XYZ file of C-alpha atoms in Angstrom:
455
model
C 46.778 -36.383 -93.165
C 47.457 -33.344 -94.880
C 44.732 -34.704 -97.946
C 42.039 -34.573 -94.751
C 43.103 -31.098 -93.740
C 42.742 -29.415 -97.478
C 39.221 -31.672 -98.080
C 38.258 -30.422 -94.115
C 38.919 -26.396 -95.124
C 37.685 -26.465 -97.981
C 34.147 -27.745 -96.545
C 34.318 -24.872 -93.847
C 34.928 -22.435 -96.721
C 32.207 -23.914 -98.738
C 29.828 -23.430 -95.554
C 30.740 -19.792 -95.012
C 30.294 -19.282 -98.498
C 26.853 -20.484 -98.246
C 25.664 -19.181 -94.728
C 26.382 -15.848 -96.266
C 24.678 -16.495 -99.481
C 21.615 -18.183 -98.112
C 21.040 -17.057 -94.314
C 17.541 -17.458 -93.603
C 17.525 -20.824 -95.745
C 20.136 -22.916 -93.676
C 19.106 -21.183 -90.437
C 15.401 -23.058 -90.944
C 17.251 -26.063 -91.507
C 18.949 -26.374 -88.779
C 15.986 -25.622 -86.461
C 14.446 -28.036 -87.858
C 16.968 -30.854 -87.581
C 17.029 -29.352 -83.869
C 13.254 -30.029 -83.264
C 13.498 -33.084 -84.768
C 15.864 -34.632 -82.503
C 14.063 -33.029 -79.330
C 10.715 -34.338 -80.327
C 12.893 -37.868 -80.676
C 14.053 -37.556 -77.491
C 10.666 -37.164 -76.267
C 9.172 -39.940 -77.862
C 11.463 -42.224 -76.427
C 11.142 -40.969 -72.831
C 7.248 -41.426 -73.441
C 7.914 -45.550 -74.421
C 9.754 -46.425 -70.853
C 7.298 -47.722 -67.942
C 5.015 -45.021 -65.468
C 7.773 -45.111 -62.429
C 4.855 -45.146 -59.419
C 4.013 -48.698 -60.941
C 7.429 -49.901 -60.721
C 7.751 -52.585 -57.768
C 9.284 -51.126 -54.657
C 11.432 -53.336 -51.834
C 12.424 -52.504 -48.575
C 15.548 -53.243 -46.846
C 16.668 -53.285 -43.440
C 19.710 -53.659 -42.041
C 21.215 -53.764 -38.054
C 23.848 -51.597 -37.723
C 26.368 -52.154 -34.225
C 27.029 -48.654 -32.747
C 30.355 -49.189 -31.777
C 30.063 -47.910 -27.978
C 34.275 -47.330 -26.414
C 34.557 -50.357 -23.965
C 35.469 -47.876 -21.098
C 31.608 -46.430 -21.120
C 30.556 -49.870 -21.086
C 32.138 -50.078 -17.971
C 30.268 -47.238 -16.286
C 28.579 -47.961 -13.759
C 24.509 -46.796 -13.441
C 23.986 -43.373 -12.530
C 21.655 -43.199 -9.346
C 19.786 -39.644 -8.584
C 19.496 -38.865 -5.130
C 16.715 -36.769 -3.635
C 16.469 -34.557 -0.857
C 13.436 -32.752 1.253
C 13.437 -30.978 4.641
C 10.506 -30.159 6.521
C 9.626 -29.860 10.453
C 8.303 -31.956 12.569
C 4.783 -32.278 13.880
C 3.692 -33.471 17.481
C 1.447 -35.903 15.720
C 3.967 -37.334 13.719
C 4.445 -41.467 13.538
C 7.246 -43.249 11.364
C 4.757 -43.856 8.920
C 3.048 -40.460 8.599
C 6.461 -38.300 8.714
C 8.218 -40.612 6.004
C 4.512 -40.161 4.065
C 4.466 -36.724 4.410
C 8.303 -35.990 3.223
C 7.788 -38.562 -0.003
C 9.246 -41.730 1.186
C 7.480 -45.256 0.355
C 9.928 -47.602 2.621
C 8.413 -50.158 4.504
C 11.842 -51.138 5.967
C 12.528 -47.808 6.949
C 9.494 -47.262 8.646
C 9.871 -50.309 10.589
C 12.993 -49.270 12.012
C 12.357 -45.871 12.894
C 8.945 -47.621 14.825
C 11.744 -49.563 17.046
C 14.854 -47.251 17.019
C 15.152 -46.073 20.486
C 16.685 -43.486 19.736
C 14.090 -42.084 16.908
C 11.431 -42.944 19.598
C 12.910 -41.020 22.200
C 14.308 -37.736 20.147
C 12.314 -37.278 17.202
C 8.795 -39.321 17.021
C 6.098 -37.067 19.133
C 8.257 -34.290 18.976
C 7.431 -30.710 16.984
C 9.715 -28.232 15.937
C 12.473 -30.280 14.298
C 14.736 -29.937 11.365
C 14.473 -33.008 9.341
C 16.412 -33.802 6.201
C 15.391 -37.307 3.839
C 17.851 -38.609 1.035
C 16.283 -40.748 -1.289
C 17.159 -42.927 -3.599
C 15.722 -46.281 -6.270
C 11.916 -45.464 -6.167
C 11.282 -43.399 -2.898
C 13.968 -45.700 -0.406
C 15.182 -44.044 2.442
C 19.366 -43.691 2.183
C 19.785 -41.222 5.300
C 17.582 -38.976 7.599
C 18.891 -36.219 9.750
C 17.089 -34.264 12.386
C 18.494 -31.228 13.792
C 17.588 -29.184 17.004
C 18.350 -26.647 19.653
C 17.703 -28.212 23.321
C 19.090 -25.108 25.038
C 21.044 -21.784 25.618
C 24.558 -24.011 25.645
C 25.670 -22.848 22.363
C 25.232 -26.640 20.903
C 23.039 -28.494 18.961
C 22.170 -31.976 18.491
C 21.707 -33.935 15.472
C 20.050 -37.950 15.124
C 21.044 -39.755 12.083
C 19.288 -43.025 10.155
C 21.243 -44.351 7.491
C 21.191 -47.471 5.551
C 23.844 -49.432 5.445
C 24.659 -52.678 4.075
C 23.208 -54.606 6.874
C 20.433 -52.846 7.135
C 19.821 -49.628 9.360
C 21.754 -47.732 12.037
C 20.954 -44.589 14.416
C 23.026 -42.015 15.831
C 22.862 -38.880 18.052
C 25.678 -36.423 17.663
C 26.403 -33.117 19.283
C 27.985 -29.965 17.300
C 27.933 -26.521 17.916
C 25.943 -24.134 16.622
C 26.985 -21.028 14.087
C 25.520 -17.468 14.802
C 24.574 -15.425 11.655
C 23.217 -11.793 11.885
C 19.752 -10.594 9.891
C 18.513 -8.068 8.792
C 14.707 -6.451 9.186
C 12.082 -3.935 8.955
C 8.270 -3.114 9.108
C 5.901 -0.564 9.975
C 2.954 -0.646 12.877
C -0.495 -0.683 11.263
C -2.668 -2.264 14.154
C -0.375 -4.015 16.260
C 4.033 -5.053 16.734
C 3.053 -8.649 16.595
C 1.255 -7.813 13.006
C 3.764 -5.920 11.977
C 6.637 -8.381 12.853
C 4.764 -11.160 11.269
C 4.252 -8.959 7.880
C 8.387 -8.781 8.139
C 8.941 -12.649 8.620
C 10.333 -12.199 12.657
C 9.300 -14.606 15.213
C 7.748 -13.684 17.911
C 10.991 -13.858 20.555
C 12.229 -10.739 18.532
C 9.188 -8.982 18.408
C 8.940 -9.569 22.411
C 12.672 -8.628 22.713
C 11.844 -5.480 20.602
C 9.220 -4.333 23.268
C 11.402 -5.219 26.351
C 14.596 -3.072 25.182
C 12.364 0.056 24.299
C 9.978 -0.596 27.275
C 11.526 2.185 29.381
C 10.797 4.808 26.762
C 8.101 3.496 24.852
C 4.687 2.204 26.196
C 3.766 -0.133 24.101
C 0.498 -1.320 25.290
C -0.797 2.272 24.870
C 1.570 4.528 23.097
C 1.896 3.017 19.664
C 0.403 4.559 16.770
C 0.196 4.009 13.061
C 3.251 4.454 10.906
C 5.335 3.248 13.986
C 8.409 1.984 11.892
C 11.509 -0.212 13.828
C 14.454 -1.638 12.269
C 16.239 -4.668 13.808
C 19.667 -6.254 13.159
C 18.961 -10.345 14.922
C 21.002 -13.090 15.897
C 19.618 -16.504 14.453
C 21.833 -19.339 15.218
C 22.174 -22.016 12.620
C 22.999 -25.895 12.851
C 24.674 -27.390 9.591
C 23.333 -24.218 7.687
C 19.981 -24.709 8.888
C 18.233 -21.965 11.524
C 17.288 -23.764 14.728
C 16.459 -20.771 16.867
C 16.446 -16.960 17.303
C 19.221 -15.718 19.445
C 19.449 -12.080 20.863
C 18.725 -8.715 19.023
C 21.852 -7.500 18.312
C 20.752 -3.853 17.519
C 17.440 -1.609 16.883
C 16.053 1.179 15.975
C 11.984 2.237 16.624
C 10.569 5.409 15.789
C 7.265 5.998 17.702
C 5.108 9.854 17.838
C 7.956 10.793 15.446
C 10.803 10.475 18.002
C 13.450 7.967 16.922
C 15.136 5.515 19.703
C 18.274 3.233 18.983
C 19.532 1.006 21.140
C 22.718 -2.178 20.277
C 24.332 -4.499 22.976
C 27.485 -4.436 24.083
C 29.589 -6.327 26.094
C 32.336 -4.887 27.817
C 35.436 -6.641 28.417
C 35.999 -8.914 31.481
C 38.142 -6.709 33.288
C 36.024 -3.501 32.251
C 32.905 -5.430 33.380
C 33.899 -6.460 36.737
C 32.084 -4.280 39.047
C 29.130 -4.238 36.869
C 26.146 -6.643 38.029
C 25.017 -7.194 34.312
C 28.095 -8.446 32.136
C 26.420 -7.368 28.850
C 23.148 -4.992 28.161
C 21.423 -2.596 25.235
C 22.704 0.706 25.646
C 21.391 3.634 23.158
C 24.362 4.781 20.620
C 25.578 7.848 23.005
C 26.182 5.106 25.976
C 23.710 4.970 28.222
C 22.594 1.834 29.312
C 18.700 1.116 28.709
C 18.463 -1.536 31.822
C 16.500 1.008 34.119
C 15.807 0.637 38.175
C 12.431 -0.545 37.495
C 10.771 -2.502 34.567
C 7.564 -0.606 33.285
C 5.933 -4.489 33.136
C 5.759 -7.316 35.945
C 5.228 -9.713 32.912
C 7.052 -9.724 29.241
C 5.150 -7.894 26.480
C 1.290 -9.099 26.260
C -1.663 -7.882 25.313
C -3.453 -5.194 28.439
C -6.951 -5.923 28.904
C -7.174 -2.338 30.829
C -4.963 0.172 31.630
C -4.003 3.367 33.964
C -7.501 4.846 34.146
C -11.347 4.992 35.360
C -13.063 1.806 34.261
C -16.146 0.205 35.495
C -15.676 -2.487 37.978
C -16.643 -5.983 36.773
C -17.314 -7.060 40.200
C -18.285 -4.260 42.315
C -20.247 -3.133 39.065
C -19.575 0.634 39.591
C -17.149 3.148 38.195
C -13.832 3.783 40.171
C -10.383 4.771 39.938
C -8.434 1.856 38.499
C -4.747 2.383 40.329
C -2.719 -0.082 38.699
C -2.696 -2.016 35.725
C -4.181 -5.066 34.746
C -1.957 -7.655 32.307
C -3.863 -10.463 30.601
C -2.149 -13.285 30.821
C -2.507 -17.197 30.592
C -2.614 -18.782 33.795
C 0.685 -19.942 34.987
C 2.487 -17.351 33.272
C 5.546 -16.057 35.442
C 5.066 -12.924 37.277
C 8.459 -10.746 37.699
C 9.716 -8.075 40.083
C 9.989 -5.204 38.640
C 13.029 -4.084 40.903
C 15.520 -4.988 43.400
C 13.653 -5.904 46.653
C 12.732 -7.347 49.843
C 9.207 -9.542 49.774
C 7.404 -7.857 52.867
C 4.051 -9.878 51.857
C 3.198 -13.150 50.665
C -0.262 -14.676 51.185
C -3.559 -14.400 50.701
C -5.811 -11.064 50.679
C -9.801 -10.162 50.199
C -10.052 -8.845 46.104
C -6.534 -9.893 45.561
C -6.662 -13.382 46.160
C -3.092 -14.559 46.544
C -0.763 -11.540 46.286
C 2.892 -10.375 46.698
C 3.726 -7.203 48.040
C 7.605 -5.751 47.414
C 9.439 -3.163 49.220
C 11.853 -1.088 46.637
C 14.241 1.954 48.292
C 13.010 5.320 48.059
C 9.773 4.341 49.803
C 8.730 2.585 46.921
C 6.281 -0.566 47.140
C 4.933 -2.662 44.127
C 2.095 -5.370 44.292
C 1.228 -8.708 42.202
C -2.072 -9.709 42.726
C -4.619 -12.729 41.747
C -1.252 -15.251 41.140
C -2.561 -18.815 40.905
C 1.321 -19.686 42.792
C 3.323 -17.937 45.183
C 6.616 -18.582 44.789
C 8.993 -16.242 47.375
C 8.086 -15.818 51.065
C 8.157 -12.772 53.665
C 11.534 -11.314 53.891
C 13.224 -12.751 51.026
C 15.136 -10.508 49.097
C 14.859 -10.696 45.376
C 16.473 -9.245 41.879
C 14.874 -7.418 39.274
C 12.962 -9.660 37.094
C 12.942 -12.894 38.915
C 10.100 -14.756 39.044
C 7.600 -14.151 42.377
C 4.907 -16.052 41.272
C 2.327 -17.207 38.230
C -0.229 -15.383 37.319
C -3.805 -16.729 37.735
C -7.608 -15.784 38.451
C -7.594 -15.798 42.662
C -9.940 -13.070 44.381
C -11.822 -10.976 43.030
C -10.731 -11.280 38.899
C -13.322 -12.344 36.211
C -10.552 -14.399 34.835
C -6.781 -15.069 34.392
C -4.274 -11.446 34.549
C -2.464 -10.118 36.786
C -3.233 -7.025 38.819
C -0.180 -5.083 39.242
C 0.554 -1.949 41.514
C 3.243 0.909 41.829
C 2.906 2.944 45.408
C 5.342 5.775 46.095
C 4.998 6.640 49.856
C 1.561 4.848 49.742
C 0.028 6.322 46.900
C -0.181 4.609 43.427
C 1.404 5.708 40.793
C 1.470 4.995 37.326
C 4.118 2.269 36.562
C 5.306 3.090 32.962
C 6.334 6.818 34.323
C 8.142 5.384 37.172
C 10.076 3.112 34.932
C 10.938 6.279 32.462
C 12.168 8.333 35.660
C 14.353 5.605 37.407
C 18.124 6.006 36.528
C 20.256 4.065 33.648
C 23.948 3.308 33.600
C 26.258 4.226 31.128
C 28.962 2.547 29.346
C 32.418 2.311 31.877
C 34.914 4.881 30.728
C 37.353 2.135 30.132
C 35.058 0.933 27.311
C 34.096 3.799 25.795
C 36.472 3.810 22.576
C 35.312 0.126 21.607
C 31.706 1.319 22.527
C 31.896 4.118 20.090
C 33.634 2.304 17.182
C 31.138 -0.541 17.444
C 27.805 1.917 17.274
C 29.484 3.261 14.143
C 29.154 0.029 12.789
C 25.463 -0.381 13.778
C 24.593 2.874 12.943
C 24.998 1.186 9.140
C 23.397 -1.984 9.773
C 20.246 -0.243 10.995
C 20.266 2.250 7.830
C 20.824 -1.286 5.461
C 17.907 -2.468 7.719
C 15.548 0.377 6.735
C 16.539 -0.232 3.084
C 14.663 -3.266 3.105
C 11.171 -1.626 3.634
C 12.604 0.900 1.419
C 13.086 -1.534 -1.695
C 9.572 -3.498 -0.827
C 7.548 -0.475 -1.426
C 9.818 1.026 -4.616
């Protein structure tokens, strides 16, 4: 061991020696013997095969996911599908379940015998109907929702599939009021404007008849009119089946702004008052004047208080009163408290109703197609005294209505501004004011509406 040690040191010293002695010989020879063995290496990489020659072999293999038993025992996810739309007065089983996406032969079969389907829903417009569907367009349940009435209820009929095949019910609930809010501006007419805000037409006739003692609408309203209305619509299973009452308004007309909200006083604060509930303006005075300024609700004029040239008598002349185009059969309304002093037939008028107010004060209906009140019945401001129609001398269906103060006519919009209002009873008064507080907020949130649209 110790022989290999001396003979191994003395070669490393005899190496030094000779590095240091001859540098640039060994350094040559040692690149060389470096090349050499590279250029060896490379000649025996060049011998072996070209590798895209080489055979190639494809394997496949299954492989078992292994799947946890409990998914396995899922069961199949179905995906139910629901639509809604309204129904038509053309509608058949077949062309309603068409229409809302449902391919169900079955179905359709038994909604063609269902007496109940047949009797509430087939035929029938203006309904709420809901479709679940399920599997490749089957019917699982159909719903149909509507309104009937003022009672505060609605009713619902329900198909659903069962096991054994289909049943049908009909099922009464009551119905859930929710408030809304809206806005718009007049640019050529309140039925324009209401539709450019999304209100049906009940409001926009509602809207007229509170604000019909200070505002004419059939003449008086002008561009840039603006209103504001907070609305009742009363909802069935979260679904809105009709409009109920406005609740509160606002309409500024010439510049002058008028506000009106109902209120309902107490039972025992109401009890000498004829009218349980009415709109009042927000300092308390009741808007429910003597007279109404129209014997039918809000329609379009065809003439007004003013000359005009006669389409019979085919000359100019004083027109003293004011003709309301209406469909035929429409209901013509007092105006006032009264006693019926005529009720027949008359040259020009054709069949007319003539209606004795106090204060010497007479109003006349004229060219109904129906009397309905007789001589010396007394009746109530705006019940119905007949329909209007196209009797005498009218070129076709309106109603001619007159105002007469001590036998001379009068213009009936300025008797209806000058007749007397009510206000609120003094026992109501503090809930009165702490409720138009409250409104006085919804109608500016209102306006904010319109605001954000335009901004």
């Amino acid at each position: 061991m110790n022989t290999a040690l001396h003979h191994g040191k003395a070669l490393l010293t005899l190496s030094a020696h000779s590095l240091a002695k001859h540098p640039k010989q060994l350094t040559a020879a040692i690149a060389a013997v470096f090349l050499g063995a590279g250029g060896g290496a490379w000649a025996l990489a060049s011998l072996g095969p070209d590798i895209s020659q080489l055979p190639v072999q494809q394997v496949v293999q299954v492989v078992q996911p292994q799947v946890p038993a409990v998914a396995l025992e899922l069961p199949a996810l179905t995906q139910n599908l629901y639509r809604s739309d309204v129904t038509r007065s053309t509608d058949t089983a077949d062309i309603l379940l068409t229409r809302m996406g449902v391919d169900d032969p079955q179905a359709a079969q038994f909604l063609r015998n269902d007496p109940l389907t047949r009797q509430w829903l087939l035929g029938r417009s203006g309904r709420n109907v809901t479709v679940e569907t399920q599997d490749a367009q089957r019917l699982s349940k159909l719903s149909a929702r509507w309104s009937p009435d003022d009672s505060g209820q609605f009713k619902r009929l329900v198909v659903e599939r069962q096991l054994q095949g289909f049943t049908s019910r009909l099922e009464t609930a009551p119905l859930q009021a929710a408030s809304r809010l809206a806005s718009g501006t007049i640019h050529s007419s309140l039925f324009a404007a209401t539709d450019e805000a999304g209100l049906p037409d009940s409001i926009a006739i509602q809207l007229a008849e509170i604000f019909s003692g200070d505002i004419d609408f059939r003449r008086a309203l002008r561009k840039d009119d603006r209103f504001n209305v907070v609305y009742e619509v009363l909802e069935g299973d979260g679904e809105p089946l009709r409009t109920g009452r406005v609740l509160s308004a606002e309409f500024v007309n010439a510049g002058k702004t008028f506000q009106a909200m109902w209120f309902q006083p107490a039972s025992s604060e109401a009890s000498n008052l004829a009218n349980k509930g009415g709109y009042y303006n927000l300092d308390g005075q009741s808007l429910r004047r003597a007279f109404l300024s129209s014997p039918v609700q809000f329609s379009r004029v065809s003439s007004g208080f003013a000359m005009r040239f006669h389409p019979i008598l085919q000359k100019w002349r004083a027109h003293l009163g004011t003709d309301f185009a209406a469909n035929t059969g429409t209901p013509a309304r007092t105006v006032g408290d009264g006693v019926v002093t005529f009720a027949g037939q008359q040259t020009g008028f054709g069949n007319v109703v003539f209606i004795k107010h106090r204060n010497n004060t007479e109003t006349v209906y004229a060219h109904l197609s129906k009397i309905l009140v007789k001589r010396g019945e007394s009746v109530s401001q705006g019940a119905s005294i007949g329909l209007v129609g196209a009797t005498g001398w009218a070129t076709g269906p309106h109603l001619h209505f007159e105002v007469r103060v001590n036998g001379v006519q009068q213009d009936p919009m300025a008797l209806a501004q000058k007749s007397e209002t009510v206000p609120v009873p003094a026992a109501a008064i503090p809930l009165f004011k702490q409720l138009a507080s409250s409104v006085r907020s919804e109608l500016q949130a209102a306006a904010s509406i319109q605001q954000t649209q335009f901004e």
